[in-house]
Short mmCIF file of C-alpha atoms and ligand atoms in Angstrom, two decimals:
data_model
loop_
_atom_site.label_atom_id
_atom_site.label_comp_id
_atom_site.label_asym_id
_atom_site.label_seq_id
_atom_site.Cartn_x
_atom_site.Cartn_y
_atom_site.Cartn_z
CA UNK A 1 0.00 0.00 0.00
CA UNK A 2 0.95 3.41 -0.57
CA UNK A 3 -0.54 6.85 0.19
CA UNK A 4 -0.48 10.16 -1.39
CA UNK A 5 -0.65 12.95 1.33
CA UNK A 6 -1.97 16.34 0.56
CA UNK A 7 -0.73 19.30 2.84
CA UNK A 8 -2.75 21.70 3.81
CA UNK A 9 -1.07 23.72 1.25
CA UNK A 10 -1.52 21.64 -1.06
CA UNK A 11 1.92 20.32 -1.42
CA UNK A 12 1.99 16.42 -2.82
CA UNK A 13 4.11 13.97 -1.22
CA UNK A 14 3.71 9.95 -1.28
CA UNK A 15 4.52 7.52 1.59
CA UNK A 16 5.69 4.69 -0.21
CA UNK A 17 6.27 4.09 -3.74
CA UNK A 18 5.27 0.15 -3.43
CA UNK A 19 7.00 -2.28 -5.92
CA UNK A 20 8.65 -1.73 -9.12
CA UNK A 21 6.58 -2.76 -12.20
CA UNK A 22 9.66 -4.39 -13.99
CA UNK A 23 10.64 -6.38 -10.94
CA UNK A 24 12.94 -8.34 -12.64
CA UNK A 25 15.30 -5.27 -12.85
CA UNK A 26 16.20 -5.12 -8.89
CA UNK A 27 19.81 -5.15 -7.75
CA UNK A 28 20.84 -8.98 -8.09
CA UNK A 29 20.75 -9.05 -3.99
CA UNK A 30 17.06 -8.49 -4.20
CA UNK A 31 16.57 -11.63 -7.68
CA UNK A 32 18.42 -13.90 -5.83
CA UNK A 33 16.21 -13.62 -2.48
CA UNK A 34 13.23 -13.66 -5.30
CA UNK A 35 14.54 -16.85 -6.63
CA UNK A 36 15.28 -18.78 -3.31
CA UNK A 37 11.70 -17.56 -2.49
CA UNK A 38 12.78 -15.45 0.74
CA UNK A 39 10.24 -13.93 2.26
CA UNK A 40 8.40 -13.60 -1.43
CA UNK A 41 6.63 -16.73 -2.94
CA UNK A 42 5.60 -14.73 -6.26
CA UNK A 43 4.78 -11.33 -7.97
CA UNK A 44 2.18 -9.49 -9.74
CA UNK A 45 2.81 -6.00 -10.63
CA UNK A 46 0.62 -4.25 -13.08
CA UNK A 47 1.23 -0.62 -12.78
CA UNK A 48 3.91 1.30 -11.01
CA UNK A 49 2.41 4.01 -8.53
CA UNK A 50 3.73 7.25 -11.09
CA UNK A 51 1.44 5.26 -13.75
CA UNK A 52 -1.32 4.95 -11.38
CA UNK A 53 -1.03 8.40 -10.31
CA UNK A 54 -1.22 10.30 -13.58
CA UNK A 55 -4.01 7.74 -14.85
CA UNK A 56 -5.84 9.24 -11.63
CA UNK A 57 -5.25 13.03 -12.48
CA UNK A 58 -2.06 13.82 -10.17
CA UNK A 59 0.66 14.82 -12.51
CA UNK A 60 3.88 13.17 -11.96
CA UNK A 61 6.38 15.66 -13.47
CA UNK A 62 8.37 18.67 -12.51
CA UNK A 63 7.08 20.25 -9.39
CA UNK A 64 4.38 17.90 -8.79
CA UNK A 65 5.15 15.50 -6.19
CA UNK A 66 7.75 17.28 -3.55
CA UNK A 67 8.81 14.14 -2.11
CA UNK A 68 8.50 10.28 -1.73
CA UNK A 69 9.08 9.38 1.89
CA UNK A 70 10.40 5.79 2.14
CA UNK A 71 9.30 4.07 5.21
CA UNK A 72 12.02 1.83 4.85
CA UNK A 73 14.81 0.25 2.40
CA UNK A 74 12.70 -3.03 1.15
CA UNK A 75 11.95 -3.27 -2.72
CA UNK A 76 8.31 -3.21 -2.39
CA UNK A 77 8.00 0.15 -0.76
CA UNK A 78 10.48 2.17 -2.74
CA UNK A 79 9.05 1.67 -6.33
CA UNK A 80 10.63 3.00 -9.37
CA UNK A 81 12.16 6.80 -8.51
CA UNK A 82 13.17 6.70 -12.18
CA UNK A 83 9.90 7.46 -13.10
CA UNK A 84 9.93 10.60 -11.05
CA UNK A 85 11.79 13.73 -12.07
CA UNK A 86 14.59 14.89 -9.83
CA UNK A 87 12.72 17.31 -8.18
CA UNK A 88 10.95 14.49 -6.17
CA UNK A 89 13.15 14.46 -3.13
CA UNK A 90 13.46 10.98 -1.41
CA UNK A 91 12.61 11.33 2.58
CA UNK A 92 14.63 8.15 4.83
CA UNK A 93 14.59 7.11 8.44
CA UNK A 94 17.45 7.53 10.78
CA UNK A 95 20.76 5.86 9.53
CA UNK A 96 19.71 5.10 6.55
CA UNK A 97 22.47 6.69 4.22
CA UNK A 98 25.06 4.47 6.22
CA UNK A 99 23.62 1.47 6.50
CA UNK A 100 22.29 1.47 2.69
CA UNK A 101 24.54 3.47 0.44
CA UNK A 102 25.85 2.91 -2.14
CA UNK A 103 23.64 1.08 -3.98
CA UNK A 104 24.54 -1.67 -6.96
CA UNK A 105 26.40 -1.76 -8.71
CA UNK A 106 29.12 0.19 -6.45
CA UNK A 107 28.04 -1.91 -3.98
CA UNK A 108 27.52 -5.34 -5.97
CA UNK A 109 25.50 -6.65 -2.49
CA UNK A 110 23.45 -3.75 -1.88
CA UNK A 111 19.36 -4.51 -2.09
CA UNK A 112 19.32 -0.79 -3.44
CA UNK A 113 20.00 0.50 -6.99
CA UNK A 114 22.30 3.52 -7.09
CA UNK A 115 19.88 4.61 -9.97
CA UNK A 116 17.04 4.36 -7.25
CA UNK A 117 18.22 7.39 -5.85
CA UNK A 118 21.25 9.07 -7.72
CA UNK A 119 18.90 11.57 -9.70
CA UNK A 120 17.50 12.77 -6.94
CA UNK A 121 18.12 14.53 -3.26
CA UNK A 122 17.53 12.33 -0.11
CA UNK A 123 16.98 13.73 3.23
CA UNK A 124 17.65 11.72 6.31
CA UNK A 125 15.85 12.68 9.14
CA UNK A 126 16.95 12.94 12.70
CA UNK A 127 14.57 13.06 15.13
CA UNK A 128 16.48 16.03 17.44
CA UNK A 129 13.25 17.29 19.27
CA UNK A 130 11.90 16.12 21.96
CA UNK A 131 8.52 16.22 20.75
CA UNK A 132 7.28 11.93 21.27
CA UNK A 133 3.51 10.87 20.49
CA UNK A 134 2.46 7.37 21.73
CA UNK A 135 6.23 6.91 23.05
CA UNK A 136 7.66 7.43 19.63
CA UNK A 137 10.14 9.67 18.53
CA UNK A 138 7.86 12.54 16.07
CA UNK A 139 8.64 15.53 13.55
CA UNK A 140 6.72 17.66 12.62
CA UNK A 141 7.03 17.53 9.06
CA UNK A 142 5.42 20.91 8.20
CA UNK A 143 5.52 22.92 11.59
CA UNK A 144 1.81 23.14 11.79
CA UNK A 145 0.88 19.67 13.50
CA UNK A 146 -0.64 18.15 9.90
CA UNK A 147 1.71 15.56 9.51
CA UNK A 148 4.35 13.79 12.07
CA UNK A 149 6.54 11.29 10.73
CA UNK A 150 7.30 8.77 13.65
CA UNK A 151 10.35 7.18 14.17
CA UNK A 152 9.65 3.28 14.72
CA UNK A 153 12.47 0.95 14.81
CA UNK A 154 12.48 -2.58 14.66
CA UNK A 155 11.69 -4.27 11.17
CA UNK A 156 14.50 -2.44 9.25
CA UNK A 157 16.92 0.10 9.51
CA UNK A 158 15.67 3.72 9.61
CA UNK A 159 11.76 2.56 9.53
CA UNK A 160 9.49 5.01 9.58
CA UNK A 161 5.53 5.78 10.47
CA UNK A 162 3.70 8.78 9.74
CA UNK A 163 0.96 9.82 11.74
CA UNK A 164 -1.30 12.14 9.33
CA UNK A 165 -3.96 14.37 10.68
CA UNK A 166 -7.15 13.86 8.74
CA UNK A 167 -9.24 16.35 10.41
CA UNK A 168 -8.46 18.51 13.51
CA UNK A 169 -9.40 15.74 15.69
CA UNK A 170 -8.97 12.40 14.11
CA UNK A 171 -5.75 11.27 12.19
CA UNK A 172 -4.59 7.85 9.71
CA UNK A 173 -1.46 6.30 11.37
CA UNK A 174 0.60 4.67 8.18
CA UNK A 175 2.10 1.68 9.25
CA UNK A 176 4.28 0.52 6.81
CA UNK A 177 6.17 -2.53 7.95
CA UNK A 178 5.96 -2.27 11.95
CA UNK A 179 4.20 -5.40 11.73
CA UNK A 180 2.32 -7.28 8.74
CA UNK A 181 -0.57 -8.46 9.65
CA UNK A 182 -3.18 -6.64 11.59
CA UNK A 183 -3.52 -9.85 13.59
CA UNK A 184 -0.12 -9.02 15.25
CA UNK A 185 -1.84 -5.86 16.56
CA UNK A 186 -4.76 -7.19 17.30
CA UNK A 187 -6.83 -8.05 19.94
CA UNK A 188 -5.01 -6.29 22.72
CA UNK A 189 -6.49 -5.93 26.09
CA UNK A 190 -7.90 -2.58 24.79
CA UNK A 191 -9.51 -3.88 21.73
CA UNK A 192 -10.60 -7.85 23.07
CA UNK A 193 -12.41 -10.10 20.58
CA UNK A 194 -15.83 -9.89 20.77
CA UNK A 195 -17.99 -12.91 20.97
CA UNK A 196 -18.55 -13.56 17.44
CA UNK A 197 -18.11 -11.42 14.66
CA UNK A 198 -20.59 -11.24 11.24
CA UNK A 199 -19.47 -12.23 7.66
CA UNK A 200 -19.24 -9.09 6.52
CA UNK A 201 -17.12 -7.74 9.45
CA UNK A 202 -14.62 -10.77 7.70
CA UNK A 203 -15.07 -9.43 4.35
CA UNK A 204 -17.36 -12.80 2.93
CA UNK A 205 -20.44 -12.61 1.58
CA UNK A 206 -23.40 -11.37 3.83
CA UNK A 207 -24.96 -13.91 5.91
CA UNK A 208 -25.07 -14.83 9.53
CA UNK A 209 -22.58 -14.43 12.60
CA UNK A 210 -19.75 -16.35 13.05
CA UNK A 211 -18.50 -17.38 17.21
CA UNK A 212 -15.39 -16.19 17.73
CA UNK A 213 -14.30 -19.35 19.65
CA UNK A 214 -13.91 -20.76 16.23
CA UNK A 215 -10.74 -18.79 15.04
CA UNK A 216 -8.99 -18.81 18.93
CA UNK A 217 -8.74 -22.65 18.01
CA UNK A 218 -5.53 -21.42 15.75
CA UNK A 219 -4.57 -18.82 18.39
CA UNK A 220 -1.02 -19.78 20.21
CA UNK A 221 -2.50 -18.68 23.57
CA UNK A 222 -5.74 -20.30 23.33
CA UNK A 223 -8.53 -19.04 25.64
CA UNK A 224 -5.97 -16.26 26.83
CA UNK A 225 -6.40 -14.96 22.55
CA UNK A 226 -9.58 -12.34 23.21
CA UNK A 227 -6.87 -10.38 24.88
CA UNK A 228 -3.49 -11.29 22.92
CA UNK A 229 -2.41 -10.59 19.48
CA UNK A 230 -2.05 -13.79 17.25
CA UNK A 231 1.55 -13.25 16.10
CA UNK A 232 4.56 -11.29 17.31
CA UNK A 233 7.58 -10.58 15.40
CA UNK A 234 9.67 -13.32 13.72
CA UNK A 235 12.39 -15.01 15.66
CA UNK A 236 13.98 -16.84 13.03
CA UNK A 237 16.96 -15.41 11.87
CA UNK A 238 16.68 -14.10 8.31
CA UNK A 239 13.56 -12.84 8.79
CA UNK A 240 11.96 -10.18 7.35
CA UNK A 241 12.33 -8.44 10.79
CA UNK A 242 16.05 -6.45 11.58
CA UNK A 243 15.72 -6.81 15.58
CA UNK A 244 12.93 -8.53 16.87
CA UNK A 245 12.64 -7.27 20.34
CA UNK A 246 12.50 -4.08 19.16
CA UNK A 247 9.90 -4.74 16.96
CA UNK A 248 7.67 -6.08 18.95
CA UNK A 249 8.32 -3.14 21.61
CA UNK A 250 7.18 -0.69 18.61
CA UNK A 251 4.25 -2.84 17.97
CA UNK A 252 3.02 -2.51 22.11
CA UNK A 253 3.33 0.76 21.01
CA UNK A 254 1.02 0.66 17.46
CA UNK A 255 -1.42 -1.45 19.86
CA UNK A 256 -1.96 1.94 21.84
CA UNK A 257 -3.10 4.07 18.74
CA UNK A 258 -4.85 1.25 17.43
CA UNK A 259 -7.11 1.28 20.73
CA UNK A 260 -7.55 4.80 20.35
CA UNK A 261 -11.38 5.78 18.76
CA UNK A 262 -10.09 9.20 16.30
CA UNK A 263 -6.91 6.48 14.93
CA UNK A 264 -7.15 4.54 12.36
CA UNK A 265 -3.85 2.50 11.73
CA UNK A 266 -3.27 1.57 8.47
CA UNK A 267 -0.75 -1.64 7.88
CA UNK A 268 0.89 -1.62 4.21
CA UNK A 269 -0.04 -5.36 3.91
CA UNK A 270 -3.46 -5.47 5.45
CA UNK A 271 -5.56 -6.35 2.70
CA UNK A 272 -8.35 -4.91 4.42
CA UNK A 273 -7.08 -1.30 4.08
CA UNK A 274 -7.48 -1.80 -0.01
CA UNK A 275 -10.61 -3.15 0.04
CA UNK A 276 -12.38 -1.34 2.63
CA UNK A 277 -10.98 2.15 2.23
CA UNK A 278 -11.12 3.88 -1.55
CA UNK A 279 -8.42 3.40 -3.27
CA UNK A 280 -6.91 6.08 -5.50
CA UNK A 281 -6.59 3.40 -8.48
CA UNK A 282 -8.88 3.96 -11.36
CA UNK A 283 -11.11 6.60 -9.02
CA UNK A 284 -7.78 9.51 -8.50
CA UNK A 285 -8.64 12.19 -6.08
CA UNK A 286 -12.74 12.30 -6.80
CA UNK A 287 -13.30 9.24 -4.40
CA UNK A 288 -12.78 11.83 -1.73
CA UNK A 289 -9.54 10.47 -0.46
CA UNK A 290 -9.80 8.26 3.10
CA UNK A 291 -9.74 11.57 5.42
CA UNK A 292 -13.40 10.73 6.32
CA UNK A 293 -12.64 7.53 7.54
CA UNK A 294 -14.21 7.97 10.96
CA UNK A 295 -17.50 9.01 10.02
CA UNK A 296 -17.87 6.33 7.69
CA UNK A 297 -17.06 3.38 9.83
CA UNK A 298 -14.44 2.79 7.78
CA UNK A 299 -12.22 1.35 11.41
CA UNK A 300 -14.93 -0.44 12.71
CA UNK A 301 -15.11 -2.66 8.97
CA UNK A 302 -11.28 -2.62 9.11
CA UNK A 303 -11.04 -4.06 12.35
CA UNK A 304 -11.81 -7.56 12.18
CA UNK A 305 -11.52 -8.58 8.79
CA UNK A 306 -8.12 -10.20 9.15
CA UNK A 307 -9.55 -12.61 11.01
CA UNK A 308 -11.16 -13.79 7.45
CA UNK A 309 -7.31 -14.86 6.50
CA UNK A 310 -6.99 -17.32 9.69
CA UNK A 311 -8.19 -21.09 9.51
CA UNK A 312 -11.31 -21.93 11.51
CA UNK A 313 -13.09 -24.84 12.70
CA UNK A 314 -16.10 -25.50 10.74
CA UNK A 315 -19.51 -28.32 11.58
CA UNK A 316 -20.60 -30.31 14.48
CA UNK A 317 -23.94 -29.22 13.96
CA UNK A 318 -25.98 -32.09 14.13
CA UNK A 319 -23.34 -34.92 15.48
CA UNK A 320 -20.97 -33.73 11.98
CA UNK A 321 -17.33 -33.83 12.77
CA UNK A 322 -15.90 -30.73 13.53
CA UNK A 323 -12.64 -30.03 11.23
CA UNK A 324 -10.30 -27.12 10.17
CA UNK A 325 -10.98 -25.13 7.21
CA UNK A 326 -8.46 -22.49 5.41
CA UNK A 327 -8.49 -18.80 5.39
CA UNK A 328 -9.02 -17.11 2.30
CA UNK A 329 -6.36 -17.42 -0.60
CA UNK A 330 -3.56 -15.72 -1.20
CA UNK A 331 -4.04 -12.22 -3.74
CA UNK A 332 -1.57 -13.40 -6.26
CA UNK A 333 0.07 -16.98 -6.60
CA UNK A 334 3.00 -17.35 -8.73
CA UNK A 335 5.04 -15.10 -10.65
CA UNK A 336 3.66 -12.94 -13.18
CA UNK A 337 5.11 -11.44 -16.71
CA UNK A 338 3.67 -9.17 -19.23
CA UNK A 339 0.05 -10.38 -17.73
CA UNK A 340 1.00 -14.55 -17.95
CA UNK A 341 2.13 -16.67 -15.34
CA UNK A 342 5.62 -17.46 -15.53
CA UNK A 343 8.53 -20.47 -14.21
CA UNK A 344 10.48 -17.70 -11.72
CA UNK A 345 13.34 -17.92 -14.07
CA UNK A 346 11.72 -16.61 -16.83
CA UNK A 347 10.13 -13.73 -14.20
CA UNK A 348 13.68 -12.88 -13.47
CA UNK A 349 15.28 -12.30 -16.17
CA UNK A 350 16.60 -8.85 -16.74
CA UNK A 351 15.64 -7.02 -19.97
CA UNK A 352 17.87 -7.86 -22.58
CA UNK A 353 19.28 -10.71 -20.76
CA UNK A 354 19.10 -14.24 -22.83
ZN1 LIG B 1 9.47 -4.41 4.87
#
């Protein structure tokens, strides 16, 4: 997911670029952790976010878009800055530029590109104030409260949140990467799990409730779930997670905003978030934007849905074994190429490469 913010001034900047459309043109780092499937099982990417953008009526070119703020360093959050003009600053997290730079091909093992960011200027922030919301670091990006950027450590080096004020009392919280899966935020003792939940509150078709009891079955502290999150960061080494204790202190810390009635936090890989709020794709700027989240329920349909993706247990009515079932599919399965389904080698091979 990525989001276009519009100052109050009407200055354009995006947070997140999401992936690049030719994929297959990342640093080799980033093909060969494609190939040995880490942390990636397949790709689909139809449109870069500069293509979406002008198709939706927000010019791209000089002067348009001030800056792309990258939450963090992974490939499928800092798009394709080539299809930017230099004017569109790049905005990083603390200790980025050391960690990261140079990119490939100065640095053969870099994840980055050098042409991902050699066209254009980068500002690293430092967060120097002592301004803190919700126990994280803040700036405030424009001096007049509209938009902090928080500083959230954990999943990668120099990862960022923003915290984006949608009207004077209610505000979107972009995630990014602090955790994946709204199921790692959620429930917390301030937001339990309620009894049961309906079918559209999971995102299926309309129809009747379903008990909650049947989803805790998959839930690693059983009865003790209405209170706890289902996941926590990955311990395994090579995960997608830098420091794991870290990240799951910055997630206690998400959990608070999340409980909070005027914020909504958004997750870049919640599913939910693109199919509950509007998104910008195909609609641009007339679909009104999310900034009215609150009044239209929009948190309250968000809230549960994830719970759609877990397995359940399913029958038993009427002396019928009781048994497991799935949660819902996947989005996209398998690598995709000029709209077919490819072998991964054929996905990864560079343009002009036999
Ligand atoms: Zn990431």
């Amino acid at each position: 997911m990525a989001f276009l913010i519009i100052s109050p001034t009407g200055k354009k900047y995006l947070f997140d670029a999401g992936a690049r459309k030719d994929y297959w043109n990342y640093s080799p780092m980033i093909r060969e952790r494609f190939r040995k499937g880490v942390n990636v099982g397949g790709m689909r990417v139809t449109k870069g976010v500069a293509e979406l953008l002008r198709e939706g009526g927000v010019g791209v070119e000089e002067g348009e878009v001030e800056g792309v703020f990258w939450s963090h360093w992974h490939f499928d959050h800092i798009g394709d800055m080539s299809t930017f003009p230099s004017s569109t600053k790049i905005i990083v997290g603390p200790g980025f530029s050391d960690a990261m730079l140079p990119g490939y091909p100065a640095n053969p093992d870099s994840p980055l590109l050098e042409s991902d960011y050699v066209n254009h200027e980068m500002q690293e922030l430092t967060f120097t104030t002592p301004l803190e919301i919700g126990g994280f670091r803040a700036i405030d990006y424009f001096a007049d409260g509209s938009l902090y950027i928080l500083d959230v450590p954990g999943h990668a080096i120099g990862h960022i949140c923003a915290l984006v004020r949608t009207t004077p009392d209610t505000f979107v919280l972009l995630g990014a990467d602090a955790c994946h899966f709204a199921g790692s935020l959620r429930p917390s003792v301030w937001v339990p799990l309620p009894e049961s939940v309906t079918r559209e509150e999971l995102g299926e078709v309309q129809g009747g409730g379903c008990p909650c009891e049947d989803f805790l079955v998959s839930h690693p502290r059983g009865k003790e779930g209405r209170i706890k999150p289902w996941y926590s960061a990955s311990r395994t080494p090579g995960s997608a997670y830098a420091d794991w204790r870290v990240a799951d202190r910055s997630v206690e810390k998400l959990r608070g905003f999340d409980a909070c009635v005027d914020v909504l936090v958004c997750l870049a890989h919640d599913p939910g978030v693109g199919e509950v709020l509007p998104v910008f794709n195909g609609e641009g700027i007339k679909g009104g934007g999310i900034g009215k989240w609150k009044e239209r329920g929009w948190k309250e349909k968000l809230r549960w849905r994830f719970l759609g993706e877990l397995p359940r247990m399913v029958g038993g009515e009427g002396g019928k074994g009781r048994g497991w079932v799935r949660g819902r599919e996947p989005i996209v399965e398998g690598w995709w190429r000029g709209g077919k389904r490819v072998g991964v080698e054929e996905a990864l091979r560079r343009d002009g490469e036999e």
